[in-house]
Coordinates of C-alpha atoms in Angstrom, one line a residue:
Chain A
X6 CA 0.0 0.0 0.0
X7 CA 2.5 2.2 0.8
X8 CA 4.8 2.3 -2.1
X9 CA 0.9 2.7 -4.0
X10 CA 1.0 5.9 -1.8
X11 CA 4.6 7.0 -3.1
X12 CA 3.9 5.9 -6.2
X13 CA 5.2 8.5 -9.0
X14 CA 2.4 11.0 -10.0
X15 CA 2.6 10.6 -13.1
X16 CA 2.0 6.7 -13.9
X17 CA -0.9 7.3 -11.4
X18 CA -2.3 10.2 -13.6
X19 CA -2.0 8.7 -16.6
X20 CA -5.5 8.9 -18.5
X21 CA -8.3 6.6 -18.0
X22 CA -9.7 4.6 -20.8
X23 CA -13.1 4.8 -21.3
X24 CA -13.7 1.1 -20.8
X25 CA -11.6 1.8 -17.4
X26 CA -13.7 5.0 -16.3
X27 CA -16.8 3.7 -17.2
X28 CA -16.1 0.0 -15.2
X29 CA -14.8 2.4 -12.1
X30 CA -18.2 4.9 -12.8
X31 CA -20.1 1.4 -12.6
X32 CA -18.4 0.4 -9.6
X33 CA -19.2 3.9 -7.6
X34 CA -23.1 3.3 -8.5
X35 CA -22.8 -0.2 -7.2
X36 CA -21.2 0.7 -4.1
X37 CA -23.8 4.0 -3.4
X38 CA -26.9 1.7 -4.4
X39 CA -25.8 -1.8 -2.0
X40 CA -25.8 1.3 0.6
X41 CA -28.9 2.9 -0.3
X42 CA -30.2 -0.5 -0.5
X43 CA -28.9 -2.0 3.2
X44 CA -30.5 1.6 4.3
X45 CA -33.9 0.5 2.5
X46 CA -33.8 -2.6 4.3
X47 CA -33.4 -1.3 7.3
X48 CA -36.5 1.4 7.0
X49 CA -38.7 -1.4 5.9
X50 CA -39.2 -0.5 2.5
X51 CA -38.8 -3.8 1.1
X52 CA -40.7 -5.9 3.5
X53 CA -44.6 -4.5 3.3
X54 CA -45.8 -6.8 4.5
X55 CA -44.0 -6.6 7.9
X56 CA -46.0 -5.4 11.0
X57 CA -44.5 -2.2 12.5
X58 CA -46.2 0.6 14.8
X59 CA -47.4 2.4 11.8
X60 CA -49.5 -0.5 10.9
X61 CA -50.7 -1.7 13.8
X62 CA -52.1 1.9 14.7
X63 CA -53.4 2.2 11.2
X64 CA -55.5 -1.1 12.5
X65 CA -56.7 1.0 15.3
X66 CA -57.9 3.2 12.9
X67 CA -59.6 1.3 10.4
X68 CA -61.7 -0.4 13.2
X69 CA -62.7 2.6 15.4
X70 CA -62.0 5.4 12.9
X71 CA -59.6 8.5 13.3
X72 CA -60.7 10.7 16.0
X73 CA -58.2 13.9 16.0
X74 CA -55.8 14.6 19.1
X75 CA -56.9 11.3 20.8
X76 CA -55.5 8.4 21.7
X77 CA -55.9 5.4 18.9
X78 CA -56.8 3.4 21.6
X79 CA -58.5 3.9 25.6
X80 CA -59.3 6.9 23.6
X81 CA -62.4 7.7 26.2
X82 CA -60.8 9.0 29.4
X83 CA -60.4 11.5 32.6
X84 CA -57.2 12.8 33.9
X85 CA -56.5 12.1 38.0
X86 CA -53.9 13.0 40.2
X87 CA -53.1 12.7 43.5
X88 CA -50.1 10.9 45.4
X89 CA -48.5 7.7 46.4
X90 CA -47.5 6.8 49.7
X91 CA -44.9 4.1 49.9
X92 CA -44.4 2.1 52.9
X93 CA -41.0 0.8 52.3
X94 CA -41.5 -2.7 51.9
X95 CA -40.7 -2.6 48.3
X96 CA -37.0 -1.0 48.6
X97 CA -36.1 -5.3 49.7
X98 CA -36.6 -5.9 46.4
X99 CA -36.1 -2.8 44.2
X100 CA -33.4 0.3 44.7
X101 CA -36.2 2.7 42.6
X102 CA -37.1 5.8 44.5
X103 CA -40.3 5.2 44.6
X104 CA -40.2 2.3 47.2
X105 CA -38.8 4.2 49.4
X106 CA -40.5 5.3 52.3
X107 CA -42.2 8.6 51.3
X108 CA -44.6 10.0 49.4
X109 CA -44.4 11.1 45.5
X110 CA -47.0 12.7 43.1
X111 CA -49.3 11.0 41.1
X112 CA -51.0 11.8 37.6
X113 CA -53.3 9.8 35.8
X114 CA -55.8 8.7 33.7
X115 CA -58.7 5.9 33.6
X116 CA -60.6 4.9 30.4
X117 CA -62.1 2.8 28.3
X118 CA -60.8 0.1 25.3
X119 CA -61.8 1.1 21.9
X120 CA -60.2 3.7 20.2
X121 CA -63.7 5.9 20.3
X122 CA -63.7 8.4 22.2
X123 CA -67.4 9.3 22.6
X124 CA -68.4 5.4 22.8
X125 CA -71.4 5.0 25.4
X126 CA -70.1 2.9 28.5
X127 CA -70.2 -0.4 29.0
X128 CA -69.6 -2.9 31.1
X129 CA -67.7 -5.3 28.3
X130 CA -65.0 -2.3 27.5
X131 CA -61.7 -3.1 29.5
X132 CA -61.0 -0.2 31.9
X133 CA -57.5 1.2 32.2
X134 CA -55.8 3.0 34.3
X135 CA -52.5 4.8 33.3
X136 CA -50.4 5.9 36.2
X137 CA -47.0 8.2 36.1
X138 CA -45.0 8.5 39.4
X139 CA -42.8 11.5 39.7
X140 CA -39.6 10.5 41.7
X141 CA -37.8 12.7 43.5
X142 CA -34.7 13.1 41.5
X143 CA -36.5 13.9 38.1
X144 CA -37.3 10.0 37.6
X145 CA -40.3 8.7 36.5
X146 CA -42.4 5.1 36.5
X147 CA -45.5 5.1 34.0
X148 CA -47.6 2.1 34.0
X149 CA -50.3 1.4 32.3
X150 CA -52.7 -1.0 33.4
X151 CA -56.1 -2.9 33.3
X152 CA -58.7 -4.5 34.8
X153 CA -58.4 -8.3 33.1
X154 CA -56.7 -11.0 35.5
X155 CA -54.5 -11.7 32.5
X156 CA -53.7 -10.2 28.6
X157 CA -55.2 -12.2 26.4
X158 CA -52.7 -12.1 24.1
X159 CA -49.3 -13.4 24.2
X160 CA -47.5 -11.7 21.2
X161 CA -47.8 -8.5 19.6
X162 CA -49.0 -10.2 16.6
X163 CA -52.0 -12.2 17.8
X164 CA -53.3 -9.1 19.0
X165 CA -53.2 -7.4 15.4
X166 CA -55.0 -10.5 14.2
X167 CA -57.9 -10.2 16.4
X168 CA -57.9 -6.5 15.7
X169 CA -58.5 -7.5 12.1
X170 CA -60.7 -10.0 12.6
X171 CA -63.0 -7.7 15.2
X172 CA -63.3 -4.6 12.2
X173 CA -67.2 -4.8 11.5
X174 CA -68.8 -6.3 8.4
X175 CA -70.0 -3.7 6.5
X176 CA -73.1 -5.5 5.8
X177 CA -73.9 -7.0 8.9
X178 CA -72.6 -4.2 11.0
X179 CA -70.8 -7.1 13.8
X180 CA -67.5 -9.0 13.6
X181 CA -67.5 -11.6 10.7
X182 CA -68.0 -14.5 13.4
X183 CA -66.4 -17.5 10.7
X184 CA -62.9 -15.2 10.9
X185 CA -63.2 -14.6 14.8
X186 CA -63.6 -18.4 15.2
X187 CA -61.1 -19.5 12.8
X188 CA -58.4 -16.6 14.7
X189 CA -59.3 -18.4 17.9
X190 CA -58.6 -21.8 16.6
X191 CA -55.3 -21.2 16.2
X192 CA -54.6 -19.3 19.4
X193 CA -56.3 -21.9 22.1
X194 CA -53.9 -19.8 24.5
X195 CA -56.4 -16.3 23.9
X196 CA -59.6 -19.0 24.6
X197 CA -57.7 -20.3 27.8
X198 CA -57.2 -16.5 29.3
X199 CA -60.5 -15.5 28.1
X200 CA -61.6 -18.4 30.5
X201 CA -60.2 -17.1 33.7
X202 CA -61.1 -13.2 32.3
X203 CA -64.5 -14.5 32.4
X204 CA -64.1 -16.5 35.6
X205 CA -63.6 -13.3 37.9
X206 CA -66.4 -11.1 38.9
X207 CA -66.7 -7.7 37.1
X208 CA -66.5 -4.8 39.7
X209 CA -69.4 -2.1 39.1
X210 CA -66.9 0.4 38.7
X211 CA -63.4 2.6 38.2
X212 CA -63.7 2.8 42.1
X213 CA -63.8 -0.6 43.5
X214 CA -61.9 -2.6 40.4
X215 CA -58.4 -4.4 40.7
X216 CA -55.9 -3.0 38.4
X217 CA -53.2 -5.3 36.7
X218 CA -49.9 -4.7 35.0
X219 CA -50.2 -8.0 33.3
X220 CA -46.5 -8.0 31.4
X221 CA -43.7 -9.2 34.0
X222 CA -41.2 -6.7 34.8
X223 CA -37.9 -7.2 36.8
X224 CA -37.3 -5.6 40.3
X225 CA -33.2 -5.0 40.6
X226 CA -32.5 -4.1 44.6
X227 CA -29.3 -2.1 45.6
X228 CA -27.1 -5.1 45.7
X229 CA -27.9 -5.8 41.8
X230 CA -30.3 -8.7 42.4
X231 CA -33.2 -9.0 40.4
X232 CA -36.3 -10.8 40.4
X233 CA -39.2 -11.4 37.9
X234 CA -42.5 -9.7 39.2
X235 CA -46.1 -8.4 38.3
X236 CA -47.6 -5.7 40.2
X237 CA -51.6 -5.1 41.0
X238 CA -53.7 -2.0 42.2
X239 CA -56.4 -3.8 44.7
X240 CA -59.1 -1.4 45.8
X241 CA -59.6 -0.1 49.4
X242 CA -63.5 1.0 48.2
X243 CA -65.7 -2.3 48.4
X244 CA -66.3 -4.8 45.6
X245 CA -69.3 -4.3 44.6
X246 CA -70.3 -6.7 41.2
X247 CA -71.4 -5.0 38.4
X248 CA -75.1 -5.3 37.6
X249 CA -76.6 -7.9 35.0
X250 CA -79.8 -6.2 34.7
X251 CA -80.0 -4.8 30.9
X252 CA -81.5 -1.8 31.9
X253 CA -80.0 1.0 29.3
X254 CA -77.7 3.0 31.3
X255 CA -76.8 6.5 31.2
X256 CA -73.4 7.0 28.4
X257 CA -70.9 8.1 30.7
X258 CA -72.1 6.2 33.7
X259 CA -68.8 4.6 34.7
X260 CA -67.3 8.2 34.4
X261 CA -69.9 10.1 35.7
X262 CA -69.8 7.5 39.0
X263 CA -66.0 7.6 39.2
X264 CA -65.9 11.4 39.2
X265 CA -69.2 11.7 42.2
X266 CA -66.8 9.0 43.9
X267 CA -63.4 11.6 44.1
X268 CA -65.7 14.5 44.7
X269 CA -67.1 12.6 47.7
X270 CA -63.8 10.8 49.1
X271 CA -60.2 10.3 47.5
X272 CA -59.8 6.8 46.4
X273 CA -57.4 4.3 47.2
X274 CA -55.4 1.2 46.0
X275 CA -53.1 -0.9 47.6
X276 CA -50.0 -1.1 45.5
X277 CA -49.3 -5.3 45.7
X278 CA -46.4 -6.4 44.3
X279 CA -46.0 -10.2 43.4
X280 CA -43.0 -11.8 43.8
X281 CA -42.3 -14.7 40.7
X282 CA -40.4 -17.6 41.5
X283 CA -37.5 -18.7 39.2
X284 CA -39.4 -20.8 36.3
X285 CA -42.2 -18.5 36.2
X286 CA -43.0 -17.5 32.8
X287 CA -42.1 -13.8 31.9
X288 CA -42.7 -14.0 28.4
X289 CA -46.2 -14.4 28.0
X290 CA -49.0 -12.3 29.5
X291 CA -52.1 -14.8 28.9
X292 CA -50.9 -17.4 31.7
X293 CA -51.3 -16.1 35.6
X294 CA -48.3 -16.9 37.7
X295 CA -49.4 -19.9 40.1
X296 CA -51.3 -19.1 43.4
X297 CA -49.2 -18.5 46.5
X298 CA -46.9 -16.3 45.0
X299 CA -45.2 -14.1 47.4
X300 CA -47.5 -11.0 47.8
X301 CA -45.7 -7.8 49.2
X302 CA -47.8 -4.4 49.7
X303 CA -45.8 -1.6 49.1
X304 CA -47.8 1.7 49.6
X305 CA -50.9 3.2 49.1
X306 CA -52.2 5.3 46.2
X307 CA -54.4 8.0 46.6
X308 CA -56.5 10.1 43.9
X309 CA -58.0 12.6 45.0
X310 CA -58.3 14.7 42.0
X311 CA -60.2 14.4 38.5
X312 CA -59.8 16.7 35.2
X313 CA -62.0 16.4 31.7
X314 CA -58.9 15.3 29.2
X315 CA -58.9 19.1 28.1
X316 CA -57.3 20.4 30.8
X317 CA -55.5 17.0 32.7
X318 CA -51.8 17.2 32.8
X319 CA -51.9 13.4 31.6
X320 CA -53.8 14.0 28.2
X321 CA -50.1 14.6 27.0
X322 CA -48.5 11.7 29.0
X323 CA -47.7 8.8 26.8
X324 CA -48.3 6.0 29.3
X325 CA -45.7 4.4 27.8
X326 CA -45.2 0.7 30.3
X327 CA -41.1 0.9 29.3
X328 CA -40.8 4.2 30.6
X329 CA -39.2 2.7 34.3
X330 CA -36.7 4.4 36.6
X331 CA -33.8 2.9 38.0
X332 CA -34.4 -0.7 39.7
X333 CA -37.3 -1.7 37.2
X334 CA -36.3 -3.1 34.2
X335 CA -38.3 -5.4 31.7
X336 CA -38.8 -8.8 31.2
X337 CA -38.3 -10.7 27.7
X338 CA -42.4 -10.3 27.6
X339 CA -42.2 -9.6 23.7
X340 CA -45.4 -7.3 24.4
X341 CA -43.4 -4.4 26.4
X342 CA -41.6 -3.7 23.1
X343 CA -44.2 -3.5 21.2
X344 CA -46.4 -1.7 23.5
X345 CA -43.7 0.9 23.5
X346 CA -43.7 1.3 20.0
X347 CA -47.2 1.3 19.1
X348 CA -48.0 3.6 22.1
X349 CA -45.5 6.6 21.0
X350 CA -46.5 6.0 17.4
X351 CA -50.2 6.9 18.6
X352 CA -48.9 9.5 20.6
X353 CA -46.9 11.3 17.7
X354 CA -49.9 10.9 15.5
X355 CA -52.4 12.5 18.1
X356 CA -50.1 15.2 19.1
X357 CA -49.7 16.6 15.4
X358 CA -53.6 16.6 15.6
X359 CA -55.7 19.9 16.7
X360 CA -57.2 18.8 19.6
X361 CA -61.0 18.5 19.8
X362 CA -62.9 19.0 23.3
X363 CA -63.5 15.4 25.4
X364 CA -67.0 14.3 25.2
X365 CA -66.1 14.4 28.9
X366 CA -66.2 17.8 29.2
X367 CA -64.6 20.0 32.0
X368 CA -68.1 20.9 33.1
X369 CA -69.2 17.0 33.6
X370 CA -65.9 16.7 36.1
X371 CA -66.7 19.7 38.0
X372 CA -70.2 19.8 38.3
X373 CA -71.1 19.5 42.1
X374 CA -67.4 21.0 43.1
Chain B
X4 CA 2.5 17.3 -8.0
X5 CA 3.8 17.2 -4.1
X6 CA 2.1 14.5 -2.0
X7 CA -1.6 15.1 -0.8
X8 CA -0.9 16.9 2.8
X9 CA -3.0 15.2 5.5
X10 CA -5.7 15.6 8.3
X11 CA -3.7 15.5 11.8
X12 CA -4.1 12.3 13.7
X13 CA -6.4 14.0 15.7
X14 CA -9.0 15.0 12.9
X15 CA -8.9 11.6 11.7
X16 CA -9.3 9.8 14.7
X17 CA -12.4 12.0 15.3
X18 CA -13.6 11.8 11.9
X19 CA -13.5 7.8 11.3
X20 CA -15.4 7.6 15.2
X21 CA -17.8 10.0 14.3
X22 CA -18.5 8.0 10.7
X23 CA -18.9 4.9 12.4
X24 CA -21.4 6.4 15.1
X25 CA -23.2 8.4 12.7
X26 CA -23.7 5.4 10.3
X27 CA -25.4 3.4 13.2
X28 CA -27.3 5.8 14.3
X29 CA -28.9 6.7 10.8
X30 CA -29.4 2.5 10.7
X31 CA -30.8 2.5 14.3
X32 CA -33.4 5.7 13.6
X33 CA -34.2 4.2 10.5
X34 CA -34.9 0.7 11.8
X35 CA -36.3 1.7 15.2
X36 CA -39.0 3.3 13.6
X37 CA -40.7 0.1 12.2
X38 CA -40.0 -2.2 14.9
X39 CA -42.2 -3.9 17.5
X40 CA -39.9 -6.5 19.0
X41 CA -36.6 -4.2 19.1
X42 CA -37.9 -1.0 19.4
X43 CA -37.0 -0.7 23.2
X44 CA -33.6 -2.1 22.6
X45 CA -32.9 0.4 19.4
X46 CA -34.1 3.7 21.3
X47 CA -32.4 2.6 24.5
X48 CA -28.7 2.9 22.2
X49 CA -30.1 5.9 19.8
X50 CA -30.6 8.1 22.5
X51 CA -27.4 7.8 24.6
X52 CA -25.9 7.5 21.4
X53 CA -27.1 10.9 19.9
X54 CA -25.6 12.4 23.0
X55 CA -22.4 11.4 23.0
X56 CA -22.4 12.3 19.1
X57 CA -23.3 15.9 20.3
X58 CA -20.5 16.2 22.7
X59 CA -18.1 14.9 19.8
X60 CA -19.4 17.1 17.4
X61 CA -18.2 20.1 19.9
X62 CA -15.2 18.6 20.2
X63 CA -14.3 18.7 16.8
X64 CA -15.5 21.7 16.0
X65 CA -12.9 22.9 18.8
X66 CA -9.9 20.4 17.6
X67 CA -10.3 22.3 13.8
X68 CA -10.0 25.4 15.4
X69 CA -6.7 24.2 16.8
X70 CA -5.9 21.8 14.0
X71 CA -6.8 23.6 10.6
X72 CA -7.9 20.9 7.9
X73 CA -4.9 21.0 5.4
X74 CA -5.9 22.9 1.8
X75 CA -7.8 21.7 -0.8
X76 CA -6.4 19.3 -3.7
X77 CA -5.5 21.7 -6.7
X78 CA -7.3 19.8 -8.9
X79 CA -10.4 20.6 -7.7
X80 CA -12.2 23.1 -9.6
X81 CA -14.4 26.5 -7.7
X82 CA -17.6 25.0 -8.2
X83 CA -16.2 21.4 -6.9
X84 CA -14.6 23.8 -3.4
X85 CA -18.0 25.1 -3.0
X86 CA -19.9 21.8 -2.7
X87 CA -17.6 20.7 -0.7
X88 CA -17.1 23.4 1.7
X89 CA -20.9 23.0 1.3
X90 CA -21.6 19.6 2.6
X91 CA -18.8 19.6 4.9
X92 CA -20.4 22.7 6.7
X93 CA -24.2 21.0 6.1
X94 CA -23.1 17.6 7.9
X95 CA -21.2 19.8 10.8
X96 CA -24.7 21.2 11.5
X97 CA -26.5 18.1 11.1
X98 CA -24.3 16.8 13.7
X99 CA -25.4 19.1 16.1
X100 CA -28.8 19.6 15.2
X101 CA -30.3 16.2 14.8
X102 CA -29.3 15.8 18.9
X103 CA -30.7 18.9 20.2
X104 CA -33.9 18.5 17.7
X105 CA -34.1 14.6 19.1
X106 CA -33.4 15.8 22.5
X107 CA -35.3 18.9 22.4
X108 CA -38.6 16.7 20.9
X109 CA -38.7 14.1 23.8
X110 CA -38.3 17.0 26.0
X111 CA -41.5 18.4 24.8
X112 CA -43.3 15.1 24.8
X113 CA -41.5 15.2 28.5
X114 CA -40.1 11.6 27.8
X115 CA -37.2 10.8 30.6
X116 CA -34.2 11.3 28.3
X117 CA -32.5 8.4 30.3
X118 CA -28.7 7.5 29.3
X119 CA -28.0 5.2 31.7
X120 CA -29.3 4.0 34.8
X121 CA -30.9 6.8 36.7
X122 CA -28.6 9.0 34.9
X123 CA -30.9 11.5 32.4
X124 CA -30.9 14.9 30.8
X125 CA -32.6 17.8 31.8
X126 CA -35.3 18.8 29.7
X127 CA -34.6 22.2 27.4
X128 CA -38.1 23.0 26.4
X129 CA -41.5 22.9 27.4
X130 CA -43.9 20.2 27.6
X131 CA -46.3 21.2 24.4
X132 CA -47.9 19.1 22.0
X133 CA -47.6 20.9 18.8
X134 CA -43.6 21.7 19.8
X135 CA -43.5 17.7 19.9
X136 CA -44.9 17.0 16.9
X137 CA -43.5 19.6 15.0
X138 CA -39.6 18.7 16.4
X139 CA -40.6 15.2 15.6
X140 CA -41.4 15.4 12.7
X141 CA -38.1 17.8 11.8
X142 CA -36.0 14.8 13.1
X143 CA -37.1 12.5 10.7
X144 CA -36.3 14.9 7.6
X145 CA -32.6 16.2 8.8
X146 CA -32.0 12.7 9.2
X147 CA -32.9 11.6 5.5
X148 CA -31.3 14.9 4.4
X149 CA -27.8 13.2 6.7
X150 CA -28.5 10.0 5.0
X151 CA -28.1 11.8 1.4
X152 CA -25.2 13.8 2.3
X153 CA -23.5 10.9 3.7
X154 CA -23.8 9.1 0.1
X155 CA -22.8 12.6 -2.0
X156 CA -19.9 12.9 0.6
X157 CA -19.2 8.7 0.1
X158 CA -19.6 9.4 -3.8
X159 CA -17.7 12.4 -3.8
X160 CA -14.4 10.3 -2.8
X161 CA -15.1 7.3 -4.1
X162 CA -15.3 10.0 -7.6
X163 CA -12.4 11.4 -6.7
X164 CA -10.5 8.3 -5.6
X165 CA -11.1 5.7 -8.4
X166 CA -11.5 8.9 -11.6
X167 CA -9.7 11.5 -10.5
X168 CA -6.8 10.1 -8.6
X169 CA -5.8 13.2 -6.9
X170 CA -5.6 11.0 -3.7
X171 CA -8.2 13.0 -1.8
X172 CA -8.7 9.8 0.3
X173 CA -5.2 9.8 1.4
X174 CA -6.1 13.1 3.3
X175 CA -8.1 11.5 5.6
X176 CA -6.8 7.8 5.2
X177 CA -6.4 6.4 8.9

């Protein structure tokens, strides 16, 4: 190479023939186009048929439409805040701030599956409840969590399926029931978690339901130890089933109850954490850990405050679950991932949206202040 | 003709990092952005990574202050100088913008800007929606408009290299 380097000028200048220059031109627009190419690849260009964030939202949006400046899905919703109050217990098995013994803000929101934001309640919608913890130091912990025993889903993928499969027939106006069937026949693990969904009592309301994370997460204490867990809200207010009368109930009954309920009393939820033993699966959110599990209450939350989503400090919170401070990581629960990804993709789409007022509206949340 | 003059060790040592960290990022952004299973993983690298690119970017701003980039080849003509002075000066500031847009965006969304650990950044603007959206979607543009200067820079040498033979890559040759 180095007597190339030294080389004489002159050999090295010595014209080009045009087979020469155009063979090295060639070569130049072979190099630029395998980059341009690997780069292609990359970006997903030349696998359409691949499911990304982009897609998956768009499946949002061709079941429950595009409603501007809300979420693509739990698109019905009221902000809360108020503060949680740990106890301690948790700082055995995580260093995060949070579980500590203190007391950090709370902001929040609770909602409803579907990505419509003016759907009537009901008592088959899932409720949610997204939750971010402000640490001390700056940190923060967002969860976002619901009120199934289990996810009925176990990859990112089977959940796009059955979000095809449940658009509405044109003509019929339901679910084509021969595709819904056929989708469950080849996920018998969505039919075994829709048993124990079914299999616990539904709570009449936002006040008095249990809260689950669902995905596994790990706890990693001070000494770098780390073990596998799930963590659960479990109501102080009492359980109360919901009613099976049909009677036709007001739209935003759930809501309308749940904000009475704060303007009465602040609510409260034990924050349980359970433990997983080694062998315990991580991965897959439609299979419960086995009864008996260590359960280890670390603090109590308290909301005490409710907002219409026009004015709530958490309409702009992407309750994104991977968002974790220090001493909670995640699992291999291929869900997390993709929750992260599909959440921000909603939440860039929304945000370049001009907002429109909540069917909730400011004056529903404060009436009787 | 006297033999190409070079870029001080220095220059080049910065340069080829910076290359290489620039590359994966523009691979990471671009492949982040339509994944489910490695999304985390990807943005968990591209945003510590995008830092330390904007601390290197001040650094060798500083080091060509100190260390001035050796002259042009005399074969190149005034038009040729001005592109070149062009893109060199477009993929400085691309350097130091793409960070503080990225960083600047996730600050207005008020996503923890974590690099490691507990360790995170302070956020530099408000938390506004339309900021958000408009910073985001300014990220993904600069960083298509990096990815082309990369391949007219890449081009540019391989043109001057394999036709030309002036040795322009011997000025920056490690």
């Amino acid at each position: 190479m180095s007597t190339y380097l030294e080389a004489p000028v002159e050999t090295e200048r010595r014209p080009l023939s045009i087979a020469i220059t155009v063979a090295r031109l060639a070569l130049i627009g072979v190099a630029l186009v395998v980059v341009a190419g690997a780069f292609a690849y990359l970006g997903g260009w030349l696998s359409p048929n691949n499911l990304t964030p982009a897609r998956f939202t768009d499946a949002f949006e061709r079941v429950d439409g595009v409603h501007a400046g809300f979420r693509r899905n739990h698109a019905k919703g009221v902000g809360v805040s108020g503060v949680f109050e740990s106890n301690g217990n948790g700082a055995r098995f995580s260093k995060a701030a949070v579980f500590h013994p203190g007391r950090v803000p709370v902001v929040g929101r609770f909602s409803l599956s579907g990505g419509q934001p003016d759907v009537a309640d009901g008592a088959d919608a899932v409720r949610g409840l997204g939750l971010q913890f402000n640490l001390p130091d700056g940190e923060v912990w967002r969860t976002a969590m619901i009120n199934l025993p289990v996810f009925p889903f176990r990859t990112p993928e089977a959940f796009y399926q059955r979000l095809v499969a449940s658009k509405p027939d044109p003509n019929t106006g339901k679910p084509d029931p021969a595709a819904v069937q056929a989708f469950l026949d080849r996920h018998p693990e969505i039919v075994q978690a829709m048993n124990v969904i079914k299999g616990q009592p539904l709570a009449s309301g936002f006040d008095n339901s249990t809260f689950h994370g669902l995905n596994a997460f790990r706890l990693v204490n001070s000494t770098g130890s780390s073990v596998p867990v799930r963590w659960v809200l479990t109501p102080m207010q009492p359980f109360e089933a919901a009613s099976t009368a049909s009677s036709v109930q007001d739209k935003n009954y759930l809501f309308d109850a749940l904000i009475a309920q704060i303007h009465r009393q602040p609510l409260r939820w034990q924050l349980i954490l359970v433990i997983g033993q080694p062998g315990d699966p991580t991965h897959d959110a439609t299979v419960a850990w086995p009864a008996g599990r260590e359960r280890v209450d670390v603090g109590t939350l308290t909301l005490d405050r409710v907002d219409a989503e026009d004015t709530s400090a958490a309409t702009d919170i992407n309750f994104d679950p991977l968002v974790l401070p220090a001493g909670i990581a995640p699992s291999d629960d291929p869900l997390l991932s993709a929750r992260s990804a599909v959440y921000s993709q909603s939440f860039t789409r929304r945000e370049g949206e001009a907002k429109q007022p909540s069917p909730i509206t400011p004056a529903d949340v404060h009436r009787g202040d | 003709m006297p033999a190409q003059p070079r870029f001080p060790a220095v220059s080049r040592l910065l340069h080829w990092t910076m290359a290489v960290m620039v590359l994966i990022m523009l691979c990471i952004g671009v492949a982040m952005v339509v994944s489910l299973g490695d999304y985390h993983a990807l943005v968990s690298i591209h945003r510590p990574l995008g830092i330390a690119i904007l601390i290197l970017v001040v650094v060798r701003f500083v080091n060509r202050l100190i260390n001035p980039p050796p002259p042009l080849p005399a074969t190149m003509s005034r038009a040729e100088r001005l592109a070149a002075t062009a893109s060199e000066l477009a993929m400085y500031g691309l350097m130091l913008v793409l960070p503080l847009v990225g960083w600047g965006m996730l600050s207005a969304a008020r996503y923890p800007i974590v690099l490691h650990g507990s360790v995170h950044l302070p956020f530099i603007l408000p938390h506004n929606a339309v900021l958000y959206a408009v910073l985001r979607k300014a990220h993904t543009i600069l960083a298509y408009l990096f990815f082309l200067t990369f391949m007219a820079h890449v081009g540019a040498i391989l043109f001057h290299t394999l036709i030309v033979r002036d040795g322009m890559l011997r000025r920056m040759a490690p």
